[in-house]
């Protein structure tokens, strides 16, 4: 790890004043479960580390306007234990439980989960987000069994966040503050596939802090996340699906389906979702929606198996949401 | 503060302890390399194995993935505390009674993860024990013995009225 100046401000205003205009000026520290590893591997080398855990206004998970406000310092464990979350958002509880290490859940924040950097081994070993060498993608010509099956551009890593797809399906937003004001971004737009090596995979600038996540009221919408994993713990999923269903009687009124860990951003499967309108959820319709969700997949040399996993994740998430799992 | 060395006070196993660290020193390295508190092990140093597990403010954490300076004012408990009292915490004999270790390298972390689990869930089911230790790896594959040990310690703790800690400290 490089040496750095450390600050633990008590207010958001102070914290924002300590950030800079380049990523090497300063880094925000929440739980540290990703940042410390990035720094040990010299992927992040900030001159200053700004610990936000002492900022009270960024804490807590509260009910707000029928929905939820998840403060930047709220941990995955707090989310999993929250009665308000458990009552209405089984999809978020499943994403939290999937992070199978109690230690990671105790330390890591939900906002940090959205901001975590990709796990691509080329990126983590210093070859850059796009992992290009001599104009060629190291991912395409190398080991890519855990990489993207949904890339249209040069980014071949997968978004590491399990909360991202669940929050997108629920229609959540993030609030972001900088010294010059604050803005709101739909979680769906917060993730972006980078096209240049200097780009980030999230819509965040070096002088900004995500202050909270706002989740709209579930209003009885059925929701679920299903994860397919290689091993139970200490690893990221191979493919996930998060779904939200509103019903009209026994049939689907509206559906949202978002895939995780299969593309450089969470992948919204709009066609698969709209094809469910007016239908009941059963083995047959759920299987068809799963197939439709992966219709546009473009696997690399060694990850064709993920297409099938993603289709199955969609099917099982739908059946779980409909109470038929 | 920093980037150079600063003296901070950490409260480890109930004792206020002064230590000189750099801002980049992890809690684990502060304990192991500066304070001779070497029970917690450094294996992956990336938050992916659990060998460095400690309990901070009542919750299990990876000592390798938190900065020492970030732990000023918090209650830090390491495995040393479990044998600090007249009798060890029941999880300690339970590990040997159940062959819960082979090479022993993951053991301090497993013991602390088990203690953290029992503090929160005094009467766990087998599945809760399995999930509760999901943050710790054992290369030797002693998981079955470890889970039995936790269930035995839970029984012992209930019989003895829920005494939580070996030392009275943390
Ligand atoms: C062994 C292991 C297994 C894991 N498994 C999974 C999994 O299955 N699914 C999954 O989704 N995740 C998984 N994770 C990732 C984990 O959920 C994240 O590391 C964690 O949530 C990050 O939160 P943190 O508070 O520790 O972030 P930090 O490490 O403190 O920060 C992470 C990044 O986000 C930035 N950041 C943090 N908070 C803010 C903010 N408020 N504003 C601006 N920038 C910010 C930091 O600067 C840094 O770049 C796993 C991690 C580990 C170590
Ligand atoms: S025995 Fe297993 S864990 Fe140990 S070095 Fe060989 S492959 Fe790795
Ligand atoms: S050494 Fe800390 S988790 Fe492996
Ligand atoms: S006993 Fe050898 S690693 Fe667990």
Coordinates of C-alpha atoms and ligand atoms in Angstrom, one line a residue:
Chain A
X1 CA 0.0 0.0 0.0
X2 CA 1.2 3.5 -0.7
X3 CA 1.5 5.9 2.2
X4 CA -1.4 8.4 2.6
X5 CA -2.7 11.1 4.7
X6 CA -5.8 10.0 6.7
X7 CA -8.8 12.0 7.7
X8 CA -11.9 11.1 9.6
X9 CA -14.2 14.1 9.3
X10 CA -17.4 14.4 11.3
X11 CA -19.5 16.1 8.7
X12 CA -20.3 15.6 5.0
X13 CA -19.3 19.1 4.2
X14 CA -15.8 18.6 5.7
X15 CA -15.4 15.3 3.9
X16 CA -16.3 16.8 0.5
X17 CA -13.8 19.6 1.1
X18 CA -11.1 16.9 1.5
X19 CA -11.7 15.3 -1.9
X20 CA -9.9 16.3 -5.1
X21 CA -10.5 16.4 -8.8
X22 CA -8.5 13.3 -9.6
X23 CA -8.8 9.8 -8.2
X24 CA -5.2 9.9 -7.1
X25 CA -5.9 13.0 -4.9
X26 CA -8.2 11.2 -2.4
X27 CA -10.3 8.1 -1.9
X28 CA -13.5 7.6 0.1
X29 CA -13.2 4.9 2.8
X30 CA -16.3 3.2 4.1
X31 CA -16.0 -0.4 5.2
X32 CA -12.7 -0.8 3.4
X33 CA -13.4 -4.3 2.2
X34 CA -12.6 -3.4 -1.3
X35 CA -10.6 -0.2 -1.0
X36 CA -7.9 -1.7 1.2
X37 CA -7.3 -4.6 -1.2
X38 CA -7.2 -2.2 -4.2
X39 CA -4.6 -0.2 -2.3
X40 CA -2.5 -3.2 -1.4
X41 CA -2.5 -4.2 -5.0
X42 CA -1.6 -0.6 -6.1
X43 CA -4.7 -0.4 -8.2
X44 CA -5.7 2.6 -6.1
X45 CA -3.0 4.9 -4.8
X46 CA -4.7 7.9 -3.3
X47 CA -2.6 10.6 -1.5
X48 CA -5.4 11.0 1.0
X49 CA -8.0 8.6 2.5
X50 CA -11.2 10.1 3.8
X51 CA -13.0 7.9 6.2
X52 CA -16.7 8.6 6.1
X53 CA -17.8 6.3 8.9
X54 CA -17.7 9.0 11.5
X55 CA -20.3 11.1 9.6
X56 CA -23.6 10.5 11.5
X57 CA -25.8 12.0 8.8
X58 CA -24.7 9.2 6.4
X59 CA -25.8 6.4 8.8
X60 CA -28.8 4.2 9.2
X61 CA -31.6 2.5 7.2
X62 CA -34.9 4.3 7.7
X63 CA -38.4 4.2 6.2
X64 CA -39.1 7.3 4.2
X65 CA -42.2 8.1 2.2
X66 CA -43.3 4.5 2.2
X67 CA -39.9 3.4 0.8
X68 CA -36.4 3.1 2.3
X69 CA -33.5 5.4 2.8
X70 CA -30.2 3.5 3.0
X71 CA -27.4 5.8 4.3
X72 CA -23.9 5.4 2.9
X73 CA -22.6 4.0 6.2
X74 CA -25.3 1.4 6.5
X75 CA -23.7 -2.0 6.4
X76 CA -24.9 -5.1 4.5
X77 CA -25.5 -6.7 8.0
X78 CA -27.7 -3.8 9.0
X79 CA -29.7 -4.2 5.8
X80 CA -30.1 -7.9 6.3
X81 CA -31.3 -7.4 9.9
X82 CA -33.6 -4.5 9.2
X83 CA -37.3 -5.3 9.9
X84 CA -38.4 -2.8 7.2
X85 CA -36.2 -4.5 4.6
X86 CA -37.2 -8.0 5.6
X87 CA -40.9 -7.1 5.5
X88 CA -41.0 -5.9 1.9
X89 CA -37.8 -6.5 0.1
X90 CA -36.9 -10.2 0.1
X91 CA -34.9 -9.4 -3.1
X92 CA -32.5 -7.2 -1.1
X93 CA -32.3 -9.7 1.8
X94 CA -31.3 -12.5 -0.7
X95 CA -28.6 -10.3 -2.2
X96 CA -27.3 -9.5 1.2
X97 CA -27.3 -13.2 2.3
X98 CA -25.5 -14.1 -0.8
X99 CA -22.5 -12.2 0.5
X100 CA -21.9 -15.2 2.6
X101 CA -19.2 -13.9 4.9
X102 CA -20.5 -12.3 8.2
X103 CA -17.3 -10.4 8.4
X104 CA -17.8 -8.8 5.0
X105 CA -21.4 -8.0 5.9
X106 CA -20.4 -6.5 9.2
X107 CA -17.8 -4.2 7.6
X108 CA -19.0 -3.6 4.0
X109 CA -21.6 -1.0 3.2
X110 CA -24.5 -1.3 0.7
X111 CA -23.3 1.8 -1.1
X112 CA -19.8 0.5 -1.1
X113 CA -21.2 -2.6 -2.8
X114 CA -22.4 -0.5 -5.7
X115 CA -19.1 1.4 -5.8
X116 CA -16.8 -1.7 -5.6
X117 CA -14.5 -2.2 -8.5
X118 CA -14.7 -5.2 -10.9
X119 CA -13.1 -8.5 -9.9
X120 CA -11.7 -9.2 -13.4
X121 CA -8.3 -10.7 -12.7
X122 CA -6.6 -8.7 -15.5
X123 CA -7.9 -5.5 -13.9
X124 CA -6.9 -6.6 -10.4
X125 CA -3.4 -7.4 -11.7
X126 CA -2.8 -4.0 -13.2
X127 CA -3.8 -4.4 -16.8
X128 CA -6.5 -1.7 -16.6
X129 CA -10.3 -1.9 -16.7
X130 CA -10.4 -2.8 -20.4
X131 CA -7.3 -5.1 -20.2
X132 CA -6.0 -4.2 -23.6
X133 CA -2.5 -5.1 -24.7
X134 CA -1.2 -4.1 -28.2
X135 CA -4.8 -3.2 -29.2
X136 CA -6.1 -6.7 -28.3
X137 CA -8.3 -7.7 -25.4
X138 CA -6.5 -9.9 -22.9
X139 CA -9.9 -11.2 -21.8
X140 CA -10.9 -12.3 -25.3
X141 CA -7.7 -14.1 -25.9
X142 CA -7.1 -15.3 -22.4
X143 CA -8.9 -16.8 -19.4
X144 CA -12.5 -15.5 -19.5
X145 CA -14.7 -18.2 -17.8
X146 CA -16.0 -15.6 -15.3
X147 CA -16.3 -12.7 -17.7
X148 CA -19.1 -10.9 -19.5
X149 CA -21.6 -12.6 -21.8
X150 CA -23.3 -9.2 -22.6
X151 CA -20.6 -6.8 -24.0
X152 CA -21.3 -4.6 -26.9
X153 CA -18.2 -2.5 -26.3
X154 CA -14.6 -3.1 -25.2
X155 CA -15.4 -3.7 -21.5
X156 CA -15.4 -7.5 -20.8
X157 CA -15.4 -7.5 -17.0
X158 CA -18.6 -8.1 -15.1
X159 CA -20.2 -5.7 -12.6
X160 CA -19.4 -7.2 -9.2
X161 CA -22.4 -5.7 -7.4
X162 CA -25.2 -8.0 -6.3
X163 CA -27.3 -5.1 -4.9
X164 CA -27.1 -3.3 -8.2
X165 CA -29.5 -5.5 -10.2
X166 CA -31.9 -5.8 -7.2
X167 CA -32.0 -2.0 -6.7
X168 CA -32.5 -1.4 -10.4
X169 CA -35.4 -3.8 -10.5
X170 CA -37.0 -1.9 -7.5
X171 CA -36.5 1.4 -9.2
X172 CA -34.0 2.8 -6.7
X173 CA -32.0 6.0 -7.0
X174 CA -28.7 7.1 -5.4
X175 CA -28.1 10.6 -4.1
X176 CA -24.6 12.0 -4.7
X177 CA -23.1 15.1 -3.1
X178 CA -20.2 17.3 -4.1
X179 CA -18.9 20.6 -2.7
X180 CA -21.0 22.4 -5.4
X181 CA -24.3 20.7 -4.7
X182 CA -26.1 17.4 -5.0
X183 CA -27.7 15.2 -7.7
X184 CA -29.8 12.1 -8.0
X185 CA -29.2 9.3 -10.4
X186 CA -31.3 6.2 -11.0
X187 CA -29.3 3.2 -10.0
X188 CA -29.9 1.9 -13.6
X189 CA -27.9 4.9 -14.9
X190 CA -25.3 4.8 -12.2
X191 CA -23.6 1.8 -13.8
X192 CA -22.0 2.5 -17.2
X193 CA -19.9 0.3 -19.4
X194 CA -16.6 2.2 -19.9
X195 CA -15.3 2.7 -23.4
X196 CA -11.9 4.2 -22.6
X197 CA -9.3 3.1 -20.0
X198 CA -9.7 6.3 -18.0
X199 CA -13.4 5.8 -17.6
X200 CA -15.1 4.5 -14.5
X201 CA -17.8 1.8 -14.5
X202 CA -20.0 4.0 -12.3
X203 CA -21.3 7.6 -12.7
X204 CA -19.2 9.1 -9.9
X205 CA -16.5 11.8 -9.9
X206 CA -13.5 11.9 -7.7
X207 CA -14.9 14.9 -5.7
X208 CA -18.3 13.2 -5.0
X209 CA -19.7 11.1 -2.2
X210 CA -22.8 8.9 -2.6
X211 CA -24.8 9.9 0.4
X212 CA -27.7 7.5 0.3
X213 CA -29.8 5.0 -1.7
X214 CA -33.6 5.7 -2.0
X215 CA -35.8 2.7 -2.6
X216 CA -39.4 3.4 -3.6
X217 CA -42.2 1.8 -1.7
X218 CA -42.7 -1.8 -2.7
X219 CA -46.5 -1.4 -2.6
X220 CA -47.0 -5.1 -2.4
X221 CA -44.9 -5.8 -5.5
X222 CA -43.4 -9.3 -5.3
X223 CA -39.6 -9.3 -5.5
X224 CA -36.9 -11.8 -5.4
X225 CA -33.2 -12.4 -6.2
X226 CA -31.8 -15.8 -7.3
X227 CA -28.0 -16.3 -7.4
X228 CA -26.1 -19.1 -9.1
X229 CA -22.7 -19.6 -7.4
X230 CA -19.6 -21.7 -7.8
X231 CA -19.1 -22.0 -4.1
X232 CA -21.2 -20.8 -1.2
X233 CA -18.9 -18.2 0.4
X234 CA -16.0 -15.8 -0.1
X235 CA -16.7 -15.4 -3.8
X236 CA -18.9 -13.5 -6.1
X237 CA -21.9 -15.1 -8.0
X238 CA -21.6 -16.5 -11.5
X239 CA -25.0 -15.1 -12.5
X240 CA -27.9 -13.6 -10.7
X241 CA -31.4 -12.4 -11.5
X242 CA -33.5 -9.9 -9.6
X243 CA -37.1 -9.6 -10.4
X244 CA -40.1 -7.4 -9.4
X245 CA -43.6 -8.3 -10.3
X246 CA -46.9 -6.4 -9.8
X247 CA -49.9 -8.6 -10.2
X248 CA -53.5 -8.2 -11.4
X249 CA -55.3 -11.1 -9.9
X250 CA -53.3 -14.3 -10.7
X251 CA -51.6 -12.7 -13.7
X252 CA -48.6 -10.4 -14.1
X253 CA -49.4 -6.7 -14.6
X254 CA -45.8 -5.4 -14.9
X255 CA -42.5 -7.2 -14.6
X256 CA -38.9 -6.1 -14.2
X257 CA -36.0 -8.5 -14.7
X258 CA -32.4 -7.5 -14.2
X259 CA -29.4 -9.8 -14.5
X260 CA -26.2 -9.5 -12.5
X261 CA -22.6 -10.6 -12.9
X262 CA -23.0 -11.3 -16.6
X263 CA -22.2 -7.9 -18.1
X264 CA -20.1 -4.8 -17.4
X265 CA -23.2 -3.3 -15.9
X266 CA -26.4 -5.0 -14.6
X267 CA -28.4 -6.1 -17.6
X268 CA -32.0 -5.1 -17.8
X269 CA -34.0 -7.7 -19.7
X270 CA -36.9 -5.5 -20.9
X271 CA -38.3 -7.8 -23.6
X272 CA -38.3 -10.8 -21.4
X273 CA -40.1 -8.8 -18.7
X274 CA -42.8 -7.3 -21.0
X275 CA -43.5 -10.8 -22.5
X276 CA -44.8 -11.8 -19.1
X277 CA -47.6 -9.2 -19.0
X278 CA -51.0 -10.8 -18.7
X279 CA -49.6 -14.2 -17.9
X280 CA -49.5 -16.3 -14.8
X281 CA -46.0 -17.2 -13.5
X282 CA -45.5 -21.0 -13.8
X283 CA -42.6 -23.3 -14.8
X284 CA -43.4 -22.8 -18.5
X285 CA -43.7 -18.9 -18.5
X286 CA -40.7 -18.5 -16.2
X287 CA -38.6 -20.8 -18.4
X288 CA -39.6 -18.9 -21.5
X289 CA -38.7 -15.6 -19.8
X290 CA -35.3 -16.9 -18.8
X291 CA -34.6 -17.9 -22.4
X292 CA -35.8 -14.6 -23.7
X293 CA -33.6 -12.8 -21.1
X294 CA -30.4 -14.3 -22.5
X295 CA -31.4 -14.2 -26.2
X296 CA -28.9 -11.4 -26.9
X297 CA -26.0 -13.0 -25.0
X298 CA -22.6 -13.1 -26.7
X299 CA -20.4 -15.4 -24.7
X300 CA -16.6 -15.5 -24.9
X301 CA -14.5 -18.6 -25.6
X302 CA -14.9 -20.1 -22.1
X303 CA -18.0 -18.8 -20.6
X304 CA -20.9 -20.1 -22.7
X305 CA -22.1 -22.0 -19.6
X306 CA -23.0 -18.6 -18.0
X307 CA -25.8 -18.2 -20.6
X308 CA -27.6 -21.2 -19.2
X309 CA -26.9 -20.1 -15.6
X310 CA -28.4 -16.7 -16.3
X311 CA -31.5 -18.2 -17.9
X312 CA -32.0 -20.5 -14.9
X313 CA -31.5 -17.6 -12.5
X314 CA -34.3 -15.7 -14.2
X315 CA -36.6 -18.7 -14.1
X316 CA -36.0 -19.4 -10.4
X317 CA -36.2 -15.7 -9.4
X318 CA -39.6 -15.5 -11.1
X319 CA -40.9 -18.6 -9.4
X320 CA -39.6 -17.4 -6.0
X321 CA -41.2 -14.0 -6.4
X322 CA -44.5 -15.7 -7.3
X323 CA -44.2 -17.9 -4.3
X324 CA -43.8 -21.1 -6.4
X325 CA -40.2 -22.0 -5.7
Chain B
X1 CA -2.9 12.5 10.2
X2 CA 0.0 10.8 8.5
X3 CA 1.4 9.7 6.1
X4 CA 4.2 9.2 8.6
X5 CA 4.1 7.3 11.9
X6 CA 1.6 8.4 14.6
X7 CA 1.0 7.1 18.1
X8 CA -2.5 6.0 18.7
X9 CA -4.3 4.2 21.5
X10 CA -6.1 0.9 20.8
X11 CA -8.4 -0.8 23.3
X12 CA -7.4 -4.5 22.9
X13 CA -8.9 -7.1 25.2
X14 CA -10.0 -4.4 27.6
X15 CA -6.5 -2.8 27.8
X16 CA -5.7 0.6 26.5
X17 CA -2.6 0.0 24.4
X18 CA -0.4 2.7 22.9
X19 CA 1.1 1.8 19.5
X20 CA 3.0 3.7 16.8
X21 CA 1.6 3.0 13.4
X22 CA 1.5 4.5 9.9
X23 CA -1.9 5.4 8.6
X24 CA -1.6 2.5 6.2
X25 CA -0.9 -0.1 8.9
X26 CA -3.8 -2.6 9.2
X27 CA -5.2 -3.5 12.6
X28 CA -3.8 -7.0 12.0
X29 CA -0.3 -5.8 11.4
X30 CA -0.5 -3.4 14.3
X31 CA -1.3 -6.4 16.6
X32 CA 1.1 -8.9 15.0
X33 CA 4.1 -6.8 14.2
X34 CA 4.0 -4.0 16.7
X35 CA 2.3 -5.4 19.8
X36 CA 3.3 -9.1 19.8
X37 CA -0.4 -10.1 19.7
X38 CA 0.1 -12.8 17.2
X39 CA -3.0 -15.1 17.6
X40 CA -4.7 -13.7 14.6
X41 CA -3.0 -14.9 11.4
X42 CA -2.2 -13.2 8.2
X43 CA -3.0 -15.5 5.3
X44 CA -4.6 -13.9 2.2
X45 CA -4.4 -10.3 3.5
X46 CA -7.3 -9.4 1.2
X47 CA -10.4 -10.1 3.2
X48 CA -11.1 -13.5 1.6
X49 CA -10.1 -16.2 4.1
X50 CA -10.9 -15.2 7.7
X51 CA -7.6 -16.2 9.4
X52 CA -7.3 -12.7 10.8
X53 CA -10.8 -12.6 12.3
X54 CA -11.2 -10.4 15.4
X55 CA -14.3 -8.9 17.2
X56 CA -14.7 -5.2 17.1
X57 CA -17.5 -3.5 19.0
X58 CA -19.2 -6.9 19.2
X59 CA -19.0 -7.8 15.5
X60 CA -16.6 -10.1 13.7
X61 CA -14.3 -8.3 11.2
X62 CA -11.2 -9.1 9.2
X63 CA -8.2 -7.5 10.9
X64 CA -6.3 -7.4 7.6
X65 CA -9.0 -5.2 6.0
X66 CA -9.3 -2.4 8.5
X67 CA -6.8 0.3 9.2
X68 CA -5.4 0.5 12.8
X69 CA -6.2 4.2 12.8
X70 CA -9.8 3.4 12.0
X71 CA -10.1 1.4 15.2
X72 CA -9.2 4.1 17.8
X73 CA -12.0 4.2 20.5
X74 CA -13.4 0.8 19.5
X75 CA -13.5 -2.3 21.6
X76 CA -11.1 -4.8 20.0
X77 CA -11.2 -8.5 21.1
X78 CA -8.6 -11.0 19.8
X79 CA -8.3 -14.7 20.5
X80 CA -5.9 -14.1 23.3
X81 CA -8.8 -12.9 25.4
X82 CA -10.5 -16.3 25.2
X83 CA -7.9 -17.8 27.5
X84 CA -7.3 -14.8 29.7
X85 CA -9.7 -15.8 32.5
X86 CA -9.4 -18.6 35.0
X87 CA -11.2 -21.0 32.6
X88 CA -11.0 -20.7 28.8
X89 CA -14.1 -19.8 26.8
X90 CA -16.0 -23.0 26.1
X91 CA -15.3 -22.8 22.4
X92 CA -11.6 -23.5 23.1
X93 CA -11.9 -27.0 24.7
X94 CA -14.7 -27.7 22.2
X95 CA -12.3 -27.3 19.3
X96 CA -9.9 -30.0 20.7
X97 CA -12.7 -32.3 21.8
X98 CA -14.1 -32.3 18.3
X99 CA -10.9 -32.6 16.2
X100 CA -11.8 -29.2 14.8
X101 CA -8.3 -28.5 13.5
X102 CA -5.5 -30.1 11.5
X103 CA -2.6 -27.8 10.6
X104 CA -4.1 -25.1 12.8
X105 CA -3.6 -22.1 10.6
X106 CA -7.2 -21.1 10.2
X107 CA -8.0 -22.0 13.8
X108 CA -7.6 -18.7 15.5
X109 CA -9.9 -17.1 12.9
X110 CA -12.4 -19.9 13.1
X111 CA -12.4 -19.7 16.9
X112 CA -13.1 -16.0 16.8
X113 CA -15.7 -16.3 14.1
X114 CA -17.4 -19.0 16.2
X115 CA -17.3 -16.8 19.3
X116 CA -18.8 -13.9 17.3
X117 CA -21.5 -16.2 16.1
X118 CA -22.3 -17.5 19.6
X119 CA -22.4 -14.0 21.0
X120 CA -25.1 -13.1 18.5
X121 CA -26.8 -16.5 18.2
X122 CA -26.4 -18.4 21.5
X123 CA -28.5 -21.3 20.4
X124 CA -27.7 -21.9 16.7
X125 CA -28.9 -24.6 14.4
X126 CA -26.5 -26.6 12.3
X127 CA -27.4 -24.5 9.3
X128 CA -26.8 -21.3 11.2
X129 CA -23.4 -22.5 12.3
X130 CA -22.6 -23.3 8.7
X131 CA -23.7 -19.9 7.4
X132 CA -22.2 -18.1 10.4
X133 CA -18.7 -19.5 9.5
X134 CA -19.1 -18.6 5.9
X135 CA -16.4 -16.0 6.1
X136 CA -13.7 -18.5 7.1
X137 CA -11.7 -21.0 5.0
X138 CA -10.0 -24.1 6.1
X139 CA -7.6 -25.6 3.6
X140 CA -7.4 -28.8 5.6
X141 CA -11.2 -29.3 5.4
X142 CA -12.0 -29.6 9.1
X143 CA -15.4 -27.9 8.7
X144 CA -17.4 -30.8 10.1
X145 CA -15.4 -30.9 13.3
X146 CA -15.6 -27.1 13.6
X147 CA -19.4 -27.1 13.3
X148 CA -19.6 -29.9 15.9
X149 CA -17.4 -27.8 18.2
X150 CA -19.6 -24.8 17.9
X151 CA -22.7 -26.7 18.7
X152 CA -20.9 -28.3 21.7
X153 CA -19.8 -24.9 23.0
X154 CA -23.3 -23.5 22.6
X155 CA -24.6 -26.3 24.8
X156 CA -21.9 -25.7 27.3
X157 CA -22.6 -22.0 27.4
X158 CA -26.3 -22.6 28.0
X159 CA -25.5 -25.0 30.8
X160 CA -23.2 -22.4 32.4
X161 CA -25.6 -19.5 32.1
X162 CA -24.2 -17.9 29.0
X163 CA -20.8 -16.7 30.1
X164 CA -19.5 -15.1 27.0
X165 CA -15.9 -14.6 27.4
X166 CA -12.8 -16.4 28.7
X167 CA -11.3 -13.1 29.9
X168 CA -13.6 -10.6 31.6
X169 CA -12.0 -8.0 29.4
X170 CA -13.5 -7.3 26.1
Ligands
LIG1 C1 -14.7 -12.2 0.3 C2 -15.7 -11.3 -0.3 C3 -16.8 -11.7 -1.0 C4 -17.7 -10.8 -1.6 N1 -18.8 -11.3 -2.2 C5 -19.7 -10.4 -2.8 C6 -20.9 -10.9 -3.5 O1 -21.2 -12.1 -3.5 N2 -21.7 -10.0 -4.1 C7 -21.4 -8.6 -4.0 O2 -22.2 -7.8 -4.5 N3 -20.3 -8.2 -3.3 C8 -19.5 -9.1 -2.7 N4 -18.4 -8.6 -2.1 C9 -18.1 -7.2 -2.1 C10 -18.5 -6.4 -0.9 O3 -19.9 -6.4 -0.9 C11 -18.0 -5.0 -1.0 O4 -16.6 -5.1 -1.0 C12 -18.5 -4.1 0.0 O5 -19.9 -4.0 0.0 C13 -17.9 -2.7 -0.2 O6 -18.3 -1.9 0.8 P1 -17.3 -1.1 1.7 O7 -18.0 -0.2 2.6 O8 -16.3 -2.1 2.4 O9 -16.5 -0.3 0.6 P2 -15.0 0.3 0.6 O10 -14.0 -0.8 0.4 O11 -14.8 1.2 1.7 O12 -15.1 1.1 -0.8 C14 -15.3 0.5 -2.0 C15 -15.1 1.5 -3.1 O13 -16.3 2.4 -3.1 C16 -15.9 3.7 -2.8 N5 -16.9 4.3 -1.9 C17 -17.4 3.6 -0.8 N6 -18.4 4.3 -0.3 C18 -18.5 5.4 -1.0 C19 -19.4 6.6 -1.0 N7 -20.3 6.7 0.0 N8 -19.3 7.5 -1.9 C20 -18.3 7.4 -2.9 N9 -17.5 6.4 -3.0 C21 -17.6 5.4 -2.1 C22 -14.5 3.7 -2.3 O14 -13.7 4.8 -2.5 C23 -13.9 2.4 -3.0 O15 -13.5 2.8 -4.2 C24 -17.5 -9.5 -1.5 C25 -16.3 -9.0 -0.8 C26 -15.4 -9.9 -0.3 C27 -14.2 -9.3 0.4
LIG2 S1 -3.1 -28.8 -1.2 FE1 -4.7 -27.6 -2.1 S2 -4.6 -25.7 -1.0 FE2 -2.7 -26.7 -0.6 S3 -1.3 -25.9 -2.1 FE3 -2.2 -27.7 -2.9 S4 -3.9 -27.0 -4.1 FE4 -3.3 -25.4 -2.8
LIG3 S1 -5.8 -12.6 6.3 FE1 -7.5 -11.4 6.6 S2 -9.1 -12.4 5.6 FE2 -7.4 -13.6 5.0
LIG4 S1 -6.8 -26.7 10.1 FE1 -5.4 -26.3 8.5 S2 -6.4 -24.7 7.5 FE2 -7.9 -25.2 8.9

